[in-house]
């Protein structure tokens, strides 16, 4: 009886609870069904993606930027490492080439005499150490290059020991050259100031015309010509009409530069025939190599002659005609210059022990033909378009 009375009571209550909540209220508001179900469901996916992208974009960009920066840093590191490796290979190759030149007996080691010979040749190219300090320097450097266990001048240097020493030696030579260049620059300023050359306006040495300068201001004119990458053609007006040695010729005779007397060469080879062309060119090549080593100016002294330079004397293996192109001369000088790959590559031989041309090496030409005649006599044998004519007069 309890169960039966509970059953009919629960059933009507359940039915009445369902009717007002599920059927009647829902049917009483039919208009609310459309905006709540259909439009809201369709419109909600559209506005949601933009906020998601807006909040995710900065993080994505930062991550992408970090990735790019990391990749760039890695690439730079690889490039720097590759450059360092290439420089190391180049330095090792230079050391090996120098070692091979110094190893006269070819035993794969350098004794003290061979090492001293290498240092002497290297010093000639810079001219930094004098005769009294050079022997002391050589002995000290040989001991420094030797292994610590052995040391002394009786040791035989291995290629590996020489390579380590060679790198330090080249760095020291760079310092030497900088010091010498500074001293020379200071000396030129002092000389120019004392002679009054510093008062000359820079515009005086410009353009494509013929320059005119007094002997005491010649160095300033030469440097101006080289700055324009032109070979100076000095028109010597420092003598008299009678002849004899001029003041300019005397100046160069005591200058320490390497002088190639072309008029004498013409007379000995072509006129008197007492010297063969081969011997004359061999002597000219030796002067050229010495100028390349010591950083001198290689002077072509023509006097009042028009020697057959391009047509006879200039050869690729002894006296290349490219010497008159100052842009080519400047490109092959110094540590950075490619001497072996330049127009002098066929001139230099192994016995010269010359790996690079001195940074101060240059070329100049001197003629005694007057200003109004030099072009007529020299244009066939000299590339005048590559040269800067400079009339040099005496100081009065």
JSON list of N, CA and C in Angstrom, two decimals, residues 30-80:
[
{"chain": "A", "resi": 30, "resn": "UNK", "atom": "N", "xyz": [8.78, 31.91, -29.12]},
{"chain": "A", "resi": 30, "resn": "UNK", "atom": "CA", "xyz": [9.36, 31.35, -30.35]},
{"chain": "A", "resi": 30, "resn": "UNK", "atom": "C", "xyz": [10.39, 32.29, -30.99]},
{"chain": "A", "resi": 31, "resn": "UNK", "atom": "N", "xyz": [10.20, 33.60, -30.81]},
{"chain": "A", "resi": 31, "resn": "UNK", "atom": "CA", "xyz": [11.15, 34.51, -31.47]},
{"chain": "A", "resi": 31, "resn": "UNK", "atom": "C", "xyz": [12.54, 34.47, -30.92]},
{"chain": "A", "resi": 32, "resn": "UNK", "atom": "N", "xyz": [12.68, 34.05, -29.70]},
{"chain": "A", "resi": 32, "resn": "UNK", "atom": "CA", "xyz": [14.03, 33.98, -29.09]},
{"chain": "A", "resi": 32, "resn": "UNK", "atom": "C", "xyz": [14.83, 32.83, -29.61]},
{"chain": "A", "resi": 33, "resn": "UNK", "atom": "N", "xyz": [14.19, 31.88, -30.24]},
{"chain": "A", "resi": 33, "resn": "UNK", "atom": "CA", "xyz": [14.89, 30.67, -30.70]},
{"chain": "A", "resi": 33, "resn": "UNK", "atom": "C", "xyz": [15.83, 30.99, -31.86]},
{"chain": "A", "resi": 34, "resn": "UNK", "atom": "N", "xyz": [15.41, 31.85, -32.79]},
{"chain": "A", "resi": 34, "resn": "UNK", "atom": "CA", "xyz": [16.22, 32.10, -33.98]},
{"chain": "A", "resi": 34, "resn": "UNK", "atom": "C", "xyz": [17.52, 32.82, -33.67]},
{"chain": "A", "resi": 35, "resn": "UNK", "atom": "N", "xyz": [17.51, 33.95, -32.91]},
{"chain": "A", "resi": 35, "resn": "UNK", "atom": "CA", "xyz": [18.82, 34.59, -32.65]},
{"chain": "A", "resi": 35, "resn": "UNK", "atom": "C", "xyz": [19.69, 33.80, -31.73]},
{"chain": "A", "resi": 36, "resn": "UNK", "atom": "N", "xyz": [19.07, 32.97, -30.86]},
{"chain": "A", "resi": 36, "resn": "UNK", "atom": "CA", "xyz": [19.90, 32.24, -29.89]},
{"chain": "A", "resi": 36, "resn": "UNK", "atom": "C", "xyz": [20.58, 31.05, -30.52]},
{"chain": "A", "resi": 37, "resn": "UNK", "atom": "N", "xyz": [19.93, 30.42, -31.50]},
{"chain": "A", "resi": 37, "resn": "UNK", "atom": "CA", "xyz": [20.48, 29.17, -32.03]},
{"chain": "A", "resi": 37, "resn": "UNK", "atom": "C", "xyz": [21.18, 29.41, -33.35]},
{"chain": "A", "resi": 38, "resn": "UNK", "atom": "N", "xyz": [20.43, 29.85, -34.35]},
{"chain": "A", "resi": 38, "resn": "UNK", "atom": "CA", "xyz": [20.98, 29.88, -35.71]},
{"chain": "A", "resi": 38, "resn": "UNK", "atom": "C", "xyz": [21.97, 31.02, -35.91]},
{"chain": "A", "resi": 39, "resn": "UNK", "atom": "N", "xyz": [21.59, 32.32, -35.64]},
{"chain": "A", "resi": 39, "resn": "UNK", "atom": "CA", "xyz": [22.57, 33.38, -35.92]},
{"chain": "A", "resi": 39, "resn": "UNK", "atom": "C", "xyz": [23.79, 33.33, -35.03]},
{"chain": "A", "resi": 40, "resn": "UNK", "atom": "N", "xyz": [23.60, 33.06, -33.74]},
{"chain": "A", "resi": 40, "resn": "UNK", "atom": "CA", "xyz": [24.75, 33.06, -32.82]},
{"chain": "A", "resi": 40, "resn": "UNK", "atom": "C", "xyz": [25.73, 31.97, -33.18]},
{"chain": "A", "resi": 41, "resn": "UNK", "atom": "N", "xyz": [25.24, 30.82, -33.53]},
{"chain": "A", "resi": 41, "resn": "UNK", "atom": "CA", "xyz": [26.11, 29.69, -33.86]},
{"chain": "A", "resi": 41, "resn": "UNK", "atom": "C", "xyz": [26.90, 29.98, -35.12]},
{"chain": "A", "resi": 42, "resn": "UNK", "atom": "N", "xyz": [26.25, 30.70, -36.09]},
{"chain": "A", "resi": 42, "resn": "UNK", "atom": "CA", "xyz": [26.95, 30.96, -37.36]},
{"chain": "A", "resi": 42, "resn": "UNK", "atom": "C", "xyz": [27.94, 32.11, -37.24]},
{"chain": "A", "resi": 43, "resn": "UNK", "atom": "N", "xyz": [27.62, 33.12, -36.39]},
{"chain": "A", "resi": 43, "resn": "UNK", "atom": "CA", "xyz": [28.49, 34.30, -36.33]},
{"chain": "A", "resi": 43, "resn": "UNK", "atom": "C", "xyz": [29.65, 34.15, -35.36]},
{"chain": "A", "resi": 44, "resn": "UNK", "atom": "N", "xyz": [29.54, 33.26, -34.40]},
{"chain": "A", "resi": 44, "resn": "UNK", "atom": "CA", "xyz": [30.61, 33.15, -33.40]},
{"chain": "A", "resi": 44, "resn": "UNK", "atom": "C", "xyz": [31.93, 32.64, -33.96]},
{"chain": "A", "resi": 45, "resn": "UNK", "atom": "N", "xyz": [32.00, 31.74, -34.96]},
{"chain": "A", "resi": 45, "resn": "UNK", "atom": "CA", "xyz": [33.33, 31.31, -35.46]},
{"chain": "A", "resi": 45, "resn": "UNK", "atom": "C", "xyz": [34.09, 32.43, -36.15]},
{"chain": "A", "resi": 46, "resn": "UNK", "atom": "N", "xyz": [33.40, 33.43, -36.76]},
{"chain": "A", "resi": 46, "resn": "UNK", "atom": "CA", "xyz": [34.10, 34.47, -37.51]},
{"chain": "A", "resi": 46, "resn": "UNK", "atom": "C", "xyz": [34.89, 35.41, -36.63]},
{"chain": "A", "resi": 47, "resn": "UNK", "atom": "N", "xyz": [34.31, 35.95, -35.51]},
{"chain": "A", "resi": 47, "resn": "UNK", "atom": "CA", "xyz": [35.13, 36.86, -34.71]},
{"chain": "A", "resi": 47, "resn": "UNK", "atom": "C", "xyz": [36.19, 36.18, -33.87]},
{"chain": "A", "resi": 48, "resn": "UNK", "atom": "N", "xyz": [36.08, 34.88, -33.64]},
{"chain": "A", "resi": 48, "resn": "UNK", "atom": "CA", "xyz": [37.05, 34.20, -32.76]},
{"chain": "A", "resi": 48, "resn": "UNK", "atom": "C", "xyz": [38.45, 34.08, -33.35]},
{"chain": "A", "resi": 49, "resn": "UNK", "atom": "N", "xyz": [38.60, 33.74, -34.65]},
{"chain": "A", "resi": 49, "resn": "UNK", "atom": "CA", "xyz": [39.97, 33.60, -35.17]},
{"chain": "A", "resi": 49, "resn": "UNK", "atom": "C", "xyz": [40.83, 34.85, -35.09]},
{"chain": "A", "resi": 50, "resn": "UNK", "atom": "N", "xyz": [40.30, 36.08, -35.40]},
{"chain": "A", "resi": 50, "resn": "UNK", "atom": "CA", "xyz": [41.19, 37.25, -35.31]},
{"chain": "A", "resi": 50, "resn": "UNK", "atom": "C", "xyz": [41.82, 37.46, -33.95]},
{"chain": "A", "resi": 51, "resn": "UNK", "atom": "N", "xyz": [41.06, 37.37, -32.83]},
{"chain": "A", "resi": 51, "resn": "UNK", "atom": "CA", "xyz": [41.73, 37.51, -31.53]},
{"chain": "A", "resi": 51, "resn": "UNK", "atom": "C", "xyz": [42.81, 36.49, -31.31]},
{"chain": "A", "resi": 52, "resn": "UNK", "atom": "N", "xyz": [42.52, 35.26, -31.78]},
{"chain": "A", "resi": 52, "resn": "UNK", "atom": "CA", "xyz": [43.53, 34.20, -31.58]},
{"chain": "A", "resi": 52, "resn": "UNK", "atom": "C", "xyz": [44.80, 34.55, -32.32]},
{"chain": "A", "resi": 53, "resn": "UNK", "atom": "N", "xyz": [44.66, 35.09, -33.58]},
{"chain": "A", "resi": 53, "resn": "UNK", "atom": "CA", "xyz": [45.84, 35.44, -34.37]},
{"chain": "A", "resi": 53, "resn": "UNK", "atom": "C", "xyz": [46.53, 36.65, -33.77]},
{"chain": "A", "resi": 54, "resn": "UNK", "atom": "N", "xyz": [45.74, 37.60, -33.31]},
{"chain": "A", "resi": 54, "resn": "UNK", "atom": "CA", "xyz": [46.33, 38.82, -32.75]},
{"chain": "A", "resi": 54, "resn": "UNK", "atom": "C", "xyz": [47.16, 38.52, -31.52]},
{"chain": "A", "resi": 55, "resn": "UNK", "atom": "N", "xyz": [46.72, 37.59, -30.72]},
{"chain": "A", "resi": 55, "resn": "UNK", "atom": "CA", "xyz": [47.50, 37.26, -29.52]},
{"chain": "A", "resi": 55, "resn": "UNK", "atom": "C", "xyz": [48.67, 36.35, -29.84]},
{"chain": "A", "resi": 56, "resn": "UNK", "atom": "N", "xyz": [48.59, 35.61, -30.94]},
{"chain": "A", "resi": 56, "resn": "UNK", "atom": "CA", "xyz": [49.66, 34.66, -31.26]},
{"chain": "A", "resi": 56, "resn": "UNK", "atom": "C", "xyz": [50.75, 35.31, -32.10]},
{"chain": "A", "resi": 57, "resn": "UNK", "atom": "N", "xyz": [50.42, 36.39, -32.90]},
{"chain": "A", "resi": 57, "resn": "UNK", "atom": "CA", "xyz": [51.38, 36.97, -33.83]},
{"chain": "A", "resi": 57, "resn": "UNK", "atom": "C", "xyz": [52.63, 37.51, -33.17]},
{"chain": "A", "resi": 58, "resn": "UNK", "atom": "N", "xyz": [52.54, 38.31, -32.10]},
{"chain": "A", "resi": 58, "resn": "UNK", "atom": "CA", "xyz": [53.78, 38.81, -31.50]},
{"chain": "A", "resi": 58, "resn": "UNK", "atom": "C", "xyz": [54.71, 37.70, -31.05]},
{"chain": "A", "resi": 59, "resn": "UNK", "atom": "N", "xyz": [54.16, 36.69, -30.47]},
{"chain": "A", "resi": 59, "resn": "UNK", "atom": "CA", "xyz": [55.00, 35.57, -30.03]},
{"chain": "A", "resi": 59, "resn": "UNK", "atom": "C", "xyz": [55.65, 34.89, -31.23]},
{"chain": "A", "resi": 60, "resn": "UNK", "atom": "N", "xyz": [54.86, 34.72, -32.31]},
{"chain": "A", "resi": 60, "resn": "UNK", "atom": "CA", "xyz": [55.40, 34.08, -33.51]},
{"chain": "A", "resi": 60, "resn": "UNK", "atom": "C", "xyz": [56.51, 34.94, -34.11]},
{"chain": "A", "resi": 61, "resn": "UNK", "atom": "N", "xyz": [56.27, 36.28, -34.16]},
{"chain": "A", "resi": 61, "resn": "UNK", "atom": "CA", "xyz": [57.29, 37.15, -34.73]},
{"chain": "A", "resi": 61, "resn": "UNK", "atom": "C", "xyz": [58.55, 37.16, -33.89]},
{"chain": "A", "resi": 62, "resn": "UNK", "atom": "N", "xyz": [58.41, 37.21, -32.59]},
{"chain": "A", "resi": 62, "resn": "UNK", "atom": "CA", "xyz": [59.58, 37.18, -31.72]},
{"chain": "A", "resi": 62, "resn": "UNK", "atom": "C", "xyz": [60.37, 35.89, -31.90]},
{"chain": "A", "resi": 63, "resn": "UNK", "atom": "N", "xyz": [59.64, 34.79, -31.99]},
{"chain": "A", "resi": 63, "resn": "UNK", "atom": "CA", "xyz": [60.31, 33.50, -32.19]},
{"chain": "A", "resi": 63, "resn": "UNK", "atom": "C", "xyz": [61.01, 33.47, -33.53]},
{"chain": "A", "resi": 64, "resn": "UNK", "atom": "N", "xyz": [60.32, 34.00, -34.57]},
{"chain": "A", "resi": 64, "resn": "UNK", "atom": "CA", "xyz": [60.93, 34.00, -35.89]},
{"chain": "A", "resi": 64, "resn": "UNK", "atom": "C", "xyz": [62.16, 34.90, -35.92]},
{"chain": "A", "resi": 65, "resn": "UNK", "atom": "N", "xyz": [62.06, 36.08, -35.25]},
{"chain": "A", "resi": 65, "resn": "UNK", "atom": "CA", "xyz": [63.19, 36.98, -35.20]},
{"chain": "A", "resi": 65, "resn": "UNK", "atom": "C", "xyz": [64.38, 36.35, -34.48]},
{"chain": "A", "resi": 66, "resn": "UNK", "atom": "N", "xyz": [64.10, 35.70, -33.38]},
{"chain": "A", "resi": 66, "resn": "UNK", "atom": "CA", "xyz": [65.17, 35.01, -32.65]},
{"chain": "A", "resi": 66, "resn": "UNK", "atom": "C", "xyz": [65.81, 33.95, -33.52]},
{"chain": "A", "resi": 67, "resn": "UNK", "atom": "N", "xyz": [64.99, 33.27, -34.30]},
{"chain": "A", "resi": 67, "resn": "UNK", "atom": "CA", "xyz": [65.53, 32.23, -35.18]},
{"chain": "A", "resi": 67, "resn": "UNK", "atom": "C", "xyz": [66.43, 32.83, -36.25]},
{"chain": "A", "resi": 68, "resn": "UNK", "atom": "N", "xyz": [65.96, 33.97, -36.84]},
{"chain": "A", "resi": 68, "resn": "UNK", "atom": "CA", "xyz": [66.77, 34.63, -37.86]},
{"chain": "A", "resi": 68, "resn": "UNK", "atom": "C", "xyz": [68.09, 35.14, -37.30]},
{"chain": "A", "resi": 69, "resn": "UNK", "atom": "N", "xyz": [67.99, 35.76, -36.09]},
{"chain": "A", "resi": 69, "resn": "UNK", "atom": "CA", "xyz": [69.21, 36.28, -35.46]},
{"chain": "A", "resi": 69, "resn": "UNK", "atom": "C", "xyz": [70.18, 35.15, -35.15]},
{"chain": "A", "resi": 70, "resn": "UNK", "atom": "N", "xyz": [69.64, 34.07, -34.63]},
{"chain": "A", "resi": 70, "resn": "UNK", "atom": "CA", "xyz": [70.51, 32.93, -34.31]},
{"chain": "A", "resi": 70, "resn": "UNK", "atom": "C", "xyz": [71.15, 32.36, -35.56]},
{"chain": "A", "resi": 71, "resn": "UNK", "atom": "N", "xyz": [70.36, 32.28, -36.64]},
{"chain": "A", "resi": 71, "resn": "UNK", "atom": "CA", "xyz": [70.91, 31.76, -37.90]},
{"chain": "A", "resi": 71, "resn": "UNK", "atom": "C", "xyz": [71.98, 32.69, -38.45]},
{"chain": "A", "resi": 72, "resn": "UNK", "atom": "N", "xyz": [71.71, 34.02, -38.36]},
{"chain": "A", "resi": 72, "resn": "UNK", "atom": "CA", "xyz": [72.71, 34.99, -38.85]},
{"chain": "A", "resi": 72, "resn": "UNK", "atom": "C", "xyz": [73.98, 34.91, -38.03]},
{"chain": "A", "resi": 73, "resn": "UNK", "atom": "N", "xyz": [73.83, 34.78, -36.71]},
{"chain": "A", "resi": 73, "resn": "UNK", "atom": "CA", "xyz": [75.01, 34.67, -35.85]},
{"chain": "A", "resi": 73, "resn": "UNK", "atom": "C", "xyz": [75.80, 33.41, -36.16]},
{"chain": "A", "resi": 74, "resn": "UNK", "atom": "N", "xyz": [75.07, 32.34, -36.38]},
{"chain": "A", "resi": 74, "resn": "UNK", "atom": "CA", "xyz": [75.75, 31.08, -36.72]},
{"chain": "A", "resi": 74, "resn": "UNK", "atom": "C", "xyz": [76.47, 31.21, -38.05]},
{"chain": "A", "resi": 75, "resn": "UNK", "atom": "N", "xyz": [75.80, 31.86, -39.06]},
{"chain": "A", "resi": 75, "resn": "UNK", "atom": "CA", "xyz": [76.43, 32.04, -40.36]},
{"chain": "A", "resi": 75, "resn": "UNK", "atom": "C", "xyz": [77.66, 32.93, -40.26]},
{"chain": "A", "resi": 76, "resn": "UNK", "atom": "N", "xyz": [77.55, 34.01, -39.45]},
{"chain": "A", "resi": 76, "resn": "UNK", "atom": "CA", "xyz": [78.70, 34.90, -39.26]},
{"chain": "A", "resi": 76, "resn": "UNK", "atom": "C", "xyz": [79.85, 34.16, -38.59]},
{"chain": "A", "resi": 77, "resn": "UNK", "atom": "N", "xyz": [79.49, 33.34, -37.63]},
{"chain": "A", "resi": 77, "resn": "UNK", "atom": "CA", "xyz": [80.53, 32.55, -36.96]},
{"chain": "A", "resi": 77, "resn": "UNK", "atom": "C", "xyz": [81.22, 31.61, -37.92]},
{"chain": "A", "resi": 78, "resn": "UNK", "atom": "N", "xyz": [80.43, 30.97, -38.77]},
{"chain": "A", "resi": 78, "resn": "UNK", "atom": "CA", "xyz": [81.00, 30.05, -39.75]},
{"chain": "A", "resi": 78, "resn": "UNK", "atom": "C", "xyz": [81.88, 30.81, -40.73]},
{"chain": "A", "resi": 79, "resn": "UNK", "atom": "N", "xyz": [81.37, 32.00, -41.15]},
{"chain": "A", "resi": 79, "resn": "UNK", "atom": "CA", "xyz": [82.15, 32.80, -42.11]},
{"chain": "A", "resi": 79, "resn": "UNK", "atom": "C", "xyz": [83.45, 33.28, -41.49]},
{"chain": "A", "resi": 80, "resn": "UNK", "atom": "N", "xyz": [83.37, 33.72, -40.23]},
{"chain": "A", "resi": 80, "resn": "UNK", "atom": "CA", "xyz": [84.59, 34.18, -39.55]},
{"chain": "A", "resi": 80, "resn": "UNK", "atom": "C", "xyz": [85.57, 33.03, -39.36]}
]
